[in-house]
C-alpha cells in the first residue's frame, strides 16, 4: 500500500482549489508473450472547491472521491526492441468522473536496476473542471518513476497539463499547473 500525502492545487486563475490524497496498490502482475501488464488501484479523496474573491473556499465544485482501477499493458516492439504500451481506467466508483474512455500511451520505458521510469502521453483529451458545472478539454502528459527509497517503494507522478483544441487536437501548455504526486509505501 502506498500513500499520497495531501496535495493542494489551484485552477482557473485562482477560482478553483483542489485537495487530493490517495491510497494506491499494484496488483495482477501478469507476464505476457512480449511484455507484462498490471493493475493500479487508487482509493482517492479529491475535492475541488470554488473560491471567493479573497481566495476562501465556498462550495464544492467537484467531488472526485472514489476507487478506480487502471490497467497498464506493455510489450516489447520487435521493430525497435523498445517497451511501449498504454494505460486506461478499467473501472471507477467516482461520480461524474473524467477518465471514462481515456487512454495514455506509454513510451521511453527504462529500468536501470534501481528504478523503473516511463512517460505517459494522454491520447485525445479529457474534461477538467473550469467552474461550477463547467469543464474544458485538456490532456495530461507525465513522467512516472517507481523506485526504492530507504527500502520503501515510491511512485512519482510528474504531470504536465495541456489545453486542447478539440477540433484539431492541437495542444497548448496550460496556465494551470498541477504539482508532483508522490506516493510512498507506509
mmCIF file of C-alpha atoms in Angstrom:
data_model
loop_
_atom_site.group_PDB
_atom_site.id
_atom_site.type_symbol
_atom_site.label_atom_id
_atom_site.label_comp_id
_atom_site.label_asym_id
_atom_site.label_seq_id
_atom_site.Cartn_x
_atom_site.Cartn_y
_atom_site.Cartn_z
ATOM 1 C CA UNK A 1 0.000 0.000 0.000
ATOM 2 C CA UNK A 2 1.336 3.417 -0.986
ATOM 3 C CA UNK A 3 0.013 6.718 0.370
ATOM 4 C CA UNK A 4 -0.069 10.132 -1.284
ATOM 5 C CA UNK A 5 0.076 12.997 1.194
ATOM 6 C CA UNK A 6 -2.416 15.795 0.694
ATOM 7 C CA UNK A 7 -1.698 17.823 -2.443
ATOM 8 C CA UNK A 8 -3.259 21.269 -2.961
ATOM 9 C CA UNK A 9 -3.555 22.857 -6.400
ATOM 10 C CA UNK A 10 -5.343 25.844 -7.940
ATOM 11 C CA UNK A 11 -7.131 26.111 -11.277
ATOM 12 C CA UNK A 12 -8.678 28.771 -13.487
ATOM 13 C CA UNK A 13 -6.634 31.746 -12.259
ATOM 14 C CA UNK A 14 -7.362 31.036 -8.612
ATOM 15 C CA UNK A 15 -11.111 30.494 -8.992
ATOM 16 C CA UNK A 16 -10.849 26.804 -8.001
ATOM 17 C CA UNK A 17 -8.750 24.924 -5.460
ATOM 18 C CA UNK A 18 -8.311 21.167 -5.363
ATOM 19 C CA UNK A 19 -7.304 18.978 -2.443
ATOM 20 C CA UNK A 20 -6.085 15.457 -3.305
ATOM 21 C CA UNK A 21 -4.790 12.412 -1.438
ATOM 22 C CA UNK A 22 -4.983 8.689 -2.087
ATOM 23 C CA UNK A 23 -4.023 5.133 -1.184
ATOM 24 C CA UNK A 24 -2.586 3.076 -4.023
ATOM 25 C CA UNK A 25 -1.926 -0.612 -4.614
ATOM 26 C CA UNK A 26 -0.472 -2.550 -7.528
ATOM 27 C CA UNK A 27 -1.842 -5.996 -8.357
ATOM 28 C CA UNK A 28 -2.483 -8.622 -11.037
ATOM 29 C CA UNK A 29 1.027 -8.610 -12.465
ATOM 30 C CA UNK A 30 0.879 -10.904 -15.491
ATOM 31 C CA UNK A 31 3.679 -11.774 -17.865
ATOM 32 C CA UNK A 32 2.502 -11.832 -21.491
ATOM 33 C CA UNK A 33 4.163 -13.238 -24.611
ATOM 34 C CA UNK A 34 6.086 -9.982 -25.286
ATOM 35 C CA UNK A 35 5.713 -7.985 -22.084
ATOM 36 C CA UNK A 36 3.597 -7.650 -18.979
ATOM 37 C CA UNK A 37 0.525 -5.986 -17.533
ATOM 38 C CA UNK A 38 -0.624 -4.942 -14.080
ATOM 39 C CA UNK A 39 -3.376 -3.012 -12.351
ATOM 40 C CA UNK A 40 -3.067 0.076 -10.200
ATOM 41 C CA UNK A 41 -5.945 0.692 -7.782
ATOM 42 C CA UNK A 42 -6.375 4.103 -6.175
ATOM 43 C CA UNK A 43 -8.690 4.973 -3.320
ATOM 44 C CA UNK A 44 -8.896 8.702 -3.853
ATOM 45 C CA UNK A 45 -10.215 11.613 -1.850
ATOM 46 C CA UNK A 46 -10.326 14.667 -4.121
ATOM 47 C CA UNK A 47 -12.481 17.755 -3.722
ATOM 48 C CA UNK A 48 -12.358 20.829 -5.963
ATOM 49 C CA UNK A 49 -13.689 23.964 -4.276
ATOM 50 C CA UNK A 50 -14.982 27.235 -5.679
ATOM 51 C CA UNK A 51 -13.019 30.167 -4.243
ATOM 52 C CA UNK A 52 -14.370 33.613 -3.493
ATOM 53 C CA UNK A 53 -12.575 36.886 -4.347
ATOM 54 C CA UNK A 54 -10.448 36.542 -1.178
ATOM 55 C CA UNK A 55 -9.320 33.043 -2.093
ATOM 56 C CA UNK A 56 -11.522 31.409 0.552
ATOM 57 C CA UNK A 57 -13.269 28.114 -0.148
ATOM 58 C CA UNK A 58 -17.010 28.454 -0.636
ATOM 59 C CA UNK A 59 -18.738 25.422 -2.147
ATOM 60 C CA UNK A 60 -17.583 22.098 -3.569
ATOM 61 C CA UNK A 61 -17.453 22.393 -7.356
ATOM 62 C CA UNK A 62 -16.442 18.761 -7.980
ATOM 63 C CA UNK A 63 -16.102 15.669 -5.807
ATOM 64 C CA UNK A 64 -13.822 13.038 -7.368
ATOM 65 C CA UNK A 65 -13.736 10.776 -4.303
ATOM 66 C CA UNK A 66 -13.846 7.047 -5.016
ATOM 67 C CA UNK A 67 -11.969 3.933 -6.021
ATOM 68 C CA UNK A 68 -10.509 3.482 -9.520
ATOM 69 C CA UNK A 69 -8.669 0.638 -11.239
ATOM 70 C CA UNK A 70 -6.193 1.450 -14.006
ATOM 71 C CA UNK A 71 -4.711 -1.228 -16.285
ATOM 72 C CA UNK A 72 -1.162 -0.863 -17.598
ATOM 73 C CA UNK A 73 -0.201 -3.095 -20.525
ATOM 74 C CA UNK A 74 3.279 -3.023 -22.078
ATOM 75 C CA UNK A 75 5.063 -5.065 -24.736
ATOM 76 C CA UNK A 76 8.464 -5.096 -26.420
ATOM 77 C CA UNK A 77 8.255 -3.931 -30.038
ATOM 78 C CA UNK A 78 10.156 -6.247 -32.351
ATOM 79 C CA UNK A 79 10.965 -3.357 -34.714
ATOM 80 C CA UNK A 80 12.783 -1.257 -32.079
ATOM 81 C CA UNK A 81 13.252 -3.568 -29.088
ATOM 82 C CA UNK A 82 11.572 -0.860 -27.009
ATOM 83 C CA UNK A 83 8.872 -1.338 -24.413
ATOM 84 C CA UNK A 84 5.712 0.661 -25.135
ATOM 85 C CA UNK A 85 2.056 0.326 -24.252
ATOM 86 C CA UNK A 86 -0.922 2.053 -22.762
ATOM 87 C CA UNK A 87 -2.783 2.802 -19.551
ATOM 88 C CA UNK A 88 -6.535 3.166 -19.188
ATOM 89 C CA UNK A 89 -9.166 3.337 -16.484
ATOM 90 C CA UNK A 90 -10.901 -0.049 -16.243
ATOM 91 C CA UNK A 91 -13.485 0.839 -13.589
ATOM 92 C CA UNK A 92 -14.293 3.526 -11.060
ATOM 93 C CA UNK A 93 -16.791 4.434 -8.365
ATOM 94 C CA UNK A 94 -16.075 8.165 -8.821
ATOM 95 C CA UNK A 95 -19.293 10.000 -9.689
ATOM 96 C CA UNK A 96 -19.132 12.347 -12.701
ATOM 97 C CA UNK A 97 -15.580 11.126 -13.356
ATOM 98 C CA UNK A 98 -13.453 12.386 -16.225
ATOM 99 C CA UNK A 99 -11.408 9.242 -17.011
ATOM 100 C CA UNK A 100 -14.048 7.305 -18.954
ATOM 101 C CA UNK A 101 -12.782 6.357 -22.433
ATOM 102 C CA UNK A 102 -9.382 7.971 -21.766
ATOM 103 C CA UNK A 103 -6.102 6.211 -22.535
ATOM 104 C CA UNK A 104 -2.448 7.180 -22.237
ATOM 105 C CA UNK A 105 0.305 5.918 -24.494
ATOM 106 C CA UNK A 106 3.400 4.749 -22.603
ATOM 107 C CA UNK A 107 6.910 5.153 -24.011
ATOM 108 C CA UNK A 108 10.513 5.898 -23.001
ATOM 109 C CA UNK A 109 10.381 2.973 -20.565
ATOM 110 C CA UNK A 110 13.678 2.444 -18.778
ATOM 111 C CA UNK A 111 14.873 0.246 -15.930
ATOM 112 C CA UNK A 112 18.399 0.821 -14.680
ATOM 113 C CA UNK A 113 18.369 -1.851 -11.984
ATOM 114 C CA UNK A 114 17.266 0.642 -9.346
ATOM 115 C CA UNK A 115 14.238 2.442 -10.761
ATOM 116 C CA UNK A 116 11.597 1.930 -13.402
ATOM 117 C CA UNK A 117 10.549 5.044 -15.298
ATOM 118 C CA UNK A 118 8.352 5.915 -18.249
ATOM 119 C CA UNK A 119 6.422 8.713 -19.896
ATOM 120 C CA UNK A 120 2.677 8.846 -20.468
ATOM 121 C CA UNK A 121 1.009 10.883 -23.221
ATOM 122 C CA UNK A 122 -2.733 11.157 -22.975
ATOM 123 C CA UNK A 123 -4.457 10.405 -26.251
ATOM 124 C CA UNK A 124 -7.131 12.841 -27.441
ATOM 125 C CA UNK A 125 -8.424 14.808 -24.413
ATOM 126 C CA UNK A 126 -10.440 14.625 -21.218
ATOM 127 C CA UNK A 127 -12.542 17.060 -19.211
ATOM 128 C CA UNK A 128 -11.118 19.245 -16.468
ATOM 129 C CA UNK A 129 -13.110 21.421 -14.066
ATOM 130 C CA UNK A 130 -13.394 25.047 -15.145
ATOM 131 C CA UNK A 131 -16.087 26.172 -12.679
ATOM 132 C CA UNK A 132 -19.458 25.154 -11.324
ATOM 133 C CA UNK A 133 -20.796 22.508 -13.752
ATOM 134 C CA UNK A 134 -18.355 23.620 -16.471
ATOM 135 C CA UNK A 135 -15.392 21.805 -17.992
ATOM 136 C CA UNK A 136 -12.708 22.358 -20.588
ATOM 137 C CA UNK A 137 -10.788 19.917 -22.808
ATOM 138 C CA UNK A 138 -7.294 19.102 -21.523
ATOM 139 C CA UNK A 139 -4.653 16.386 -21.754
ATOM 140 C CA UNK A 140 -2.150 15.238 -19.158
ATOM 141 C CA UNK A 141 1.321 14.125 -20.135
ATOM 142 C CA UNK A 142 3.516 12.878 -17.337
ATOM 143 C CA UNK A 143 6.796 11.399 -16.268
ATOM 144 C CA UNK A 144 6.465 8.456 -13.908
ATOM 145 C CA UNK A 145 9.011 6.678 -11.726
ATOM 146 C CA UNK A 146 8.864 3.671 -9.401
ATOM 147 C CA UNK A 147 11.859 3.312 -7.110
ATOM 148 C CA UNK A 148 13.006 2.367 -3.616
ATOM 149 C CA UNK A 149 13.876 4.971 -1.007
ATOM 150 C CA UNK A 150 15.258 3.584 2.257
ATOM 151 C CA UNK A 151 13.782 0.201 1.348
ATOM 152 C CA UNK A 152 10.268 1.575 0.702
ATOM 153 C CA UNK A 153 8.514 1.825 -2.684
ATOM 154 C CA UNK A 154 7.903 5.327 -4.068
ATOM 155 C CA UNK A 155 5.630 6.135 -7.032
ATOM 156 C CA UNK A 156 6.341 9.584 -8.508
ATOM 157 C CA UNK A 157 3.929 11.176 -10.985
ATOM 158 C CA UNK A 158 5.005 14.489 -12.550
ATOM 159 C CA UNK A 159 2.128 15.847 -14.673
ATOM 160 C CA UNK A 160 2.163 18.476 -17.400
ATOM 161 C CA UNK A 161 -1.257 19.865 -18.317
ATOM 162 C CA UNK A 162 -2.158 20.918 -21.856
ATOM 163 C CA UNK A 163 -5.224 22.805 -23.048
ATOM 164 C CA UNK A 164 -6.590 21.019 -26.115
ATOM 165 C CA UNK A 165 -8.404 22.439 -29.125
ATOM 166 C CA UNK A 166 -10.979 19.627 -29.584
ATOM 167 C CA UNK A 167 -11.465 20.073 -33.346
ATOM 168 C CA UNK A 168 -7.766 19.902 -34.274
ATOM 169 C CA UNK A 169 -6.350 18.223 -31.122
ATOM 170 C CA UNK A 170 -3.704 20.955 -31.008
ATOM 171 C CA UNK A 171 -2.135 21.167 -27.531
ATOM 172 C CA UNK A 172 -1.099 24.397 -25.800
ATOM 173 C CA UNK A 173 0.688 24.405 -22.470
ATOM 174 C CA UNK A 174 -1.958 25.235 -19.871
ATOM 175 C CA UNK A 175 -1.698 28.156 -17.466
ATOM 176 C CA UNK A 176 -2.913 25.704 -14.808
ATOM 177 C CA UNK A 177 -0.177 23.673 -13.148
ATOM 178 C CA UNK A 178 -0.561 20.505 -11.162
ATOM 179 C CA UNK A 179 2.053 19.695 -8.531
ATOM 180 C CA UNK A 180 4.001 16.437 -8.360
ATOM 181 C CA UNK A 181 2.154 13.490 -6.808
ATOM 182 C CA UNK A 182 4.429 11.364 -4.652
ATOM 183 C CA UNK A 183 3.045 8.123 -3.211
ATOM 184 C CA UNK A 184 5.112 6.267 -0.598
ATOM 185 C CA UNK A 185 4.905 2.876 0.995
ATOM 186 C CA UNK A 186 3.750 3.185 4.625
#
